[in-house]
Amino acid sequence: MKPKILIVEDEPAIADTIQYALETDGFATEILNSGGPALPLLKAEKIALIVLDIGLPDINGIELCKKIRTLSDVPIIFLTARSDEIDRVVGLEIGGDDYVTKPFSPRELAARVKAVLRRVKGDPSPAGKTVFSLDTEKCRIAYFGTRLDLSKYEYNLLTVFINRPGRVFSRDRLMELAWDEPDASMDRTVDAHIKNLRAKLKTIRPDIDPILTHRGMGYSLKEGL
Ligand code: CA
């Protein structure tokens, strides 16, 4: 059976374009032009992923995502017409898996859909499986076969990245995930630890920087290393 993608988008031209691209790539699709029916539909049908517009007529896509998260971990890719950073960060903070800014190419969106599905299915990402090897019992990480000498927070940070290659994490989110007592005012601490982490990785492979900086947004681990 083809995996079904739910498209929640009120602009018919955009919804149709997405539908065409995804069906060409072998997905089944269903379009909703408002957010209201999404929750009942999720309960009734098996949905592999949701493409969710933020600007919907009845409910904001971010609010809808929060509601969806109370009952399902279904992957969500946001569509946003606003290119400002706040929308993007907010979109990822509340449990979205990726976002695409309008105008976008339907091919690009289809590629993102496939990438998110691969990630969620836990297919070995090259970055996660071969470049890094994680020993969670001994709290050790090896990089290209060489064991890294990491502080507690460097270890925690790198583990967060390895478990979700490609995902952009804001500084606040990293603080929450890697620190015992998150403190938003310690923002720069994340930067300092990332800097040390990069330096340690660089001693092993000076030619590669696997941690990407997303200006105004945060950091991610490079995919497909
Ligand atoms: Ca819209």
Tab-separated table of C-alpha atoms and ligand atoms in Angstrom:
chain	number	residue	atom	x	y	z
A	1	MET	CA	0.000	0.000	0.000
A	2	LYS	CA	1.228	3.482	-0.836
A	3	PRO	CA	2.062	5.702	2.146
A	4	LYS	CA	-0.542	8.424	2.455
A	5	ILE	CA	0.437	12.073	2.779
A	6	LEU	CA	-2.093	14.507	4.183
A	7	ILE	CA	-1.887	17.979	2.615
A	8	VAL	CA	-3.500	20.709	4.724
A	9	GLU	CA	-3.445	23.803	2.529
A	10	ASP	CA	-6.221	26.286	1.743
A	11	GLU	CA	-4.832	27.546	-1.573
A	12	PRO	CA	-6.102	25.059	-4.184
A	13	ALA	CA	-3.357	25.824	-6.729
A	14	ILE	CA	-0.635	25.047	-4.187
A	15	ALA	CA	-2.409	21.981	-2.830
A	16	ASP	CA	-2.861	20.589	-6.357
A	17	THR	CA	0.794	21.168	-7.233
A	18	ILE	CA	1.926	19.352	-4.094
A	19	GLN	CA	-0.531	16.538	-4.750
A	20	TYR	CA	0.745	16.095	-8.285
A	21	ALA	CA	4.405	16.028	-7.216
A	22	LEU	CA	3.815	13.543	-4.412
A	23	GLU	CA	1.606	11.225	-6.466
A	24	THR	CA	4.221	11.248	-9.228
A	25	ASP	CA	6.650	10.001	-6.581
A	26	GLY	CA	4.386	7.113	-5.624
A	27	PHE	CA	2.533	8.509	-2.617
A	28	ALA	CA	-1.198	8.502	-2.008
A	29	THR	CA	-2.500	11.921	-0.944
A	30	GLU	CA	-5.477	13.585	0.639
A	31	ILE	CA	-6.113	17.338	0.647
A	32	LEU	CA	-7.848	19.304	3.389
A	33	ASN	CA	-8.440	23.012	2.754
A	34	SER	CA	-8.848	23.787	6.451
A	35	GLY	CA	-7.399	22.504	9.708
A	36	GLY	CA	-10.604	21.456	11.465
A	37	PRO	CA	-11.052	18.019	9.885
A	38	ALA	CA	-7.375	17.059	10.352
A	39	LEU	CA	-7.657	15.549	13.840
A	40	PRO	CA	-10.680	13.318	13.122
A	41	LEU	CA	-9.011	12.213	9.897
A	42	LEU	CA	-5.800	11.312	11.737
A	43	LYS	CA	-7.777	9.149	14.130
A	44	ALA	CA	-9.600	7.400	11.302
A	45	GLU	CA	-6.810	6.854	8.777
A	46	LYS	CA	-3.182	5.841	8.678
A	47	ILE	CA	-1.271	8.953	7.617
A	48	ALA	CA	2.481	8.683	6.937
A	49	LEU	CA	3.212	12.424	7.002
A	50	ILE	CA	1.427	15.781	7.033
A	51	VAL	CA	2.302	18.779	4.877
A	52	LEU	CA	0.847	21.592	6.959
A	53	ASP	CA	0.329	25.192	5.883
A	54	ILE	CA	0.740	27.684	8.735
A	55	GLY	CA	-1.777	30.209	7.343
A	56	LEU	CA	-5.072	28.337	7.377
A	57	PRO	CA	-8.532	29.953	7.434
A	58	ASP	CA	-9.814	28.320	10.619
A	59	ILE	CA	-6.770	27.544	12.769
A	60	ASN	CA	-3.123	28.527	12.719
A	61	GLY	CA	-0.976	25.610	11.517
A	62	ILE	CA	1.238	25.922	14.595
A	63	GLU	CA	-1.764	25.558	16.908
A	64	LEU	CA	-2.953	22.619	14.880
A	65	CYS	CA	0.488	21.008	15.147
A	66	LYS	CA	0.351	21.316	18.942
A	67	LYS	CA	-3.039	19.581	18.955
A	68	ILE	CA	-1.797	16.864	16.637
A	69	ARG	CA	1.189	16.261	18.925
A	70	THR	CA	-1.105	15.475	21.834
A	71	LEU	CA	-2.250	12.387	19.997
A	72	SER	CA	0.286	11.533	17.331
A	73	ASP	CA	3.979	11.621	16.414
A	74	VAL	CA	3.194	11.715	12.693
A	75	PRO	CA	5.955	13.653	10.895
A	76	ILE	CA	4.960	17.201	9.944
A	77	ILE	CA	6.478	19.484	7.307
A	78	PHE	CA	5.355	23.105	7.616
A	79	LEU	CA	4.633	25.404	4.697
A	80	THR	CA	5.111	29.049	5.502
A	81	ALA	CA	4.663	32.155	3.406
A	82	ARG	CA	6.615	34.231	5.912
A	83	SER	CA	10.317	33.923	5.545
A	84	ASP	CA	11.154	35.536	8.855
A	85	GLU	CA	13.070	33.418	11.256
A	86	ILE	CA	10.522	33.387	14.020
A	87	ASP	CA	8.061	31.312	12.040
A	88	ARG	CA	10.770	28.856	11.199
A	89	VAL	CA	12.058	28.437	14.710
A	90	VAL	CA	8.593	28.286	16.178
A	91	GLY	CA	7.681	25.715	13.591
A	92	LEU	CA	10.500	23.441	14.651
A	93	GLU	CA	10.144	24.101	18.367
A	94	ILE	CA	6.612	22.838	18.577
A	95	GLY	CA	7.344	19.473	17.063
A	96	GLY	CA	7.523	20.001	13.323
A	97	ASP	CA	10.102	17.919	11.462
A	98	ASP	CA	10.956	20.319	8.660
A	99	TYR	CA	9.637	23.388	6.886
A	100	VAL	CA	9.501	24.802	3.380
A	101	THR	CA	9.176	28.496	2.618
A	102	LYS	CA	6.778	29.634	-0.120
A	103	PRO	CA	7.358	29.892	-3.000
A	104	PHE	CA	8.961	26.463	-3.199
A	105	SER	CA	9.506	23.924	-5.914
A	106	PRO	CA	7.206	20.894	-5.661
A	107	ARG	CA	10.219	18.671	-6.422
A	108	GLU	CA	12.022	20.123	-3.441
A	109	LEU	CA	9.047	19.497	-1.198
A	110	ALA	CA	8.751	15.891	-2.443
A	111	ALA	CA	12.462	15.398	-1.692
A	112	ARG	CA	11.970	16.762	1.830
A	113	VAL	CA	9.002	14.432	2.361
A	114	LYS	CA	11.135	11.445	1.402
A	115	ALA	CA	14.039	12.623	3.575
A	116	VAL	CA	11.819	13.062	6.641
A	117	LEU	CA	10.206	9.650	6.123
A	118	ARG	CA	13.652	8.024	5.830
A	119	ARG	CA	14.784	9.763	8.998
A	120	VAL	CA	11.682	8.751	10.944
A	121	LYS	CA	11.894	5.153	9.768
A	122	GLY	CA	15.331	5.096	11.353
A	123	ASP	CA	17.167	4.153	8.199
A	124	PRO	CA	20.813	4.403	9.024
A	125	SER	CA	21.908	7.891	8.210
A	126	PRO	CA	25.485	7.932	7.051
A	127	ALA	CA	26.251	10.615	9.615
A	128	GLY	CA	24.706	8.646	12.460
A	129	LYS	CA	26.017	5.207	11.676
A	130	THR	CA	29.417	5.310	10.084
A	131	VAL	CA	30.987	8.651	10.905
A	132	PHE	CA	29.984	8.590	14.576
A	133	SER	CA	29.569	5.562	16.780
A	134	LEU	CA	27.679	6.086	19.955
A	135	ASP	CA	28.068	3.950	23.072
A	136	THR	CA	25.264	5.192	25.315
A	137	GLU	CA	26.128	2.810	28.168
A	138	LYS	CA	29.659	4.070	28.519
A	139	CYS	CA	28.744	7.610	27.371
A	140	ARG	CA	31.381	7.503	24.673
A	141	ILE	CA	31.364	8.660	21.076
A	142	ALA	CA	33.887	7.709	18.428
A	143	TYR	CA	34.382	9.838	15.330
A	144	PHE	CA	35.860	8.075	12.299
A	145	GLY	CA	36.876	5.317	14.703
A	146	THR	CA	38.703	7.622	17.130
A	147	ARG	CA	37.271	8.054	20.595
A	148	LEU	CA	36.403	11.650	21.478
A	149	ASP	CA	37.339	13.061	24.859
A	150	LEU	CA	34.154	14.989	25.630
A	151	SER	CA	32.793	16.931	28.573
A	152	LYS	CA	29.335	15.950	29.788
A	153	TYR	CA	27.558	18.714	27.869
A	154	GLU	CA	29.570	18.179	24.710
A	155	TYR	CA	28.588	14.520	24.878
A	156	ASN	CA	24.929	15.411	25.451
A	157	LEU	CA	24.904	17.922	22.603
A	158	LEU	CA	26.539	15.603	20.123
A	159	THR	CA	24.141	12.791	21.074
A	160	VAL	CA	21.180	15.061	20.336
A	161	PHE	CA	22.609	15.799	16.872
A	162	ILE	CA	23.527	12.197	16.065
A	163	ASN	CA	20.022	11.012	16.885
A	164	ARG	CA	18.426	13.539	14.489
A	165	PRO	CA	20.822	14.297	11.614
A	166	GLY	CA	19.656	17.232	9.523
A	167	ARG	CA	17.258	18.577	12.110
A	168	VAL	CA	17.833	22.199	13.105
A	169	PHE	CA	17.873	22.747	16.872
A	170	SER	CA	17.608	26.236	18.345
A	171	ARG	CA	19.912	27.158	21.218
A	172	ASP	CA	16.971	27.052	23.643
A	173	ARG	CA	16.013	23.593	22.496
A	174	LEU	CA	19.597	22.342	22.803
A	175	MET	CA	19.736	23.811	26.279
A	176	GLU	CA	16.571	21.933	27.203
A	177	LEU	CA	17.778	18.656	25.738
A	178	ALA	CA	21.392	18.668	26.881
A	179	TRP	CA	21.429	20.550	30.207
A	180	ASP	CA	20.080	19.340	33.537
A	181	GLU	CA	18.951	22.797	34.548
A	182	PRO	CA	18.145	24.743	31.402
A	183	ASP	CA	18.591	28.469	31.733
A	184	ALA	CA	17.623	30.637	28.785
A	185	SER	CA	20.022	33.389	29.809
A	186	MET	CA	22.947	31.018	29.314
A	187	ASP	CA	22.432	31.123	25.571
A	188	ARG	CA	26.085	31.667	24.829
A	189	THR	CA	27.013	28.550	26.747
A	190	VAL	CA	25.597	26.503	23.891
A	191	ASP	CA	27.765	28.422	21.438
A	192	ALA	CA	30.826	27.899	23.618
A	193	HIS	CA	30.269	24.157	23.850
A	194	ILE	CA	29.607	23.874	20.123
A	195	LYS	CA	32.861	25.721	19.517
A	196	ASN	CA	34.807	23.283	21.719
A	197	LEU	CA	33.046	20.335	20.143
A	198	ARG	CA	33.989	21.546	16.667
A	199	ALA	CA	37.608	21.972	17.733
A	200	LYS	CA	37.714	18.400	19.060
A	201	LEU	CA	36.154	17.008	15.888
A	202	LYS	CA	38.593	19.011	13.847
A	203	THR	CA	41.631	17.448	15.504
A	204	ILE	CA	40.471	14.126	14.058
A	205	ARG	CA	39.299	15.349	10.646
A	206	PRO	CA	40.500	18.905	9.904
A	207	ASP	CA	38.829	18.761	6.473
A	208	ILE	CA	35.253	18.283	7.767
A	209	ASP	CA	32.924	20.420	9.880
A	210	PRO	CA	29.911	18.185	10.512
A	211	ILE	CA	28.051	20.766	12.621
A	212	LEU	CA	26.237	23.390	10.575
A	213	THR	CA	25.350	26.861	11.857
A	214	HIS	CA	21.963	28.215	10.781
A	215	ARG	CA	22.133	31.949	11.290
A	216	GLY	CA	19.489	33.145	13.729
A	217	MET	CA	18.099	29.640	14.089
A	218	GLY	CA	20.584	27.250	15.627
A	219	TYR	CA	22.638	24.217	14.690
A	220	SER	CA	22.246	20.902	12.927
A	221	LEU	CA	24.360	17.874	12.128
A	222	LYS	CA	25.210	17.671	8.450
A	223	GLU	CA	23.360	14.897	6.664
A	224	GLY	CA	24.981	12.438	4.294
A	225	LEU	CA	28.559	12.810	5.474
B	1	CA	CA	-2.599	29.537	3.427
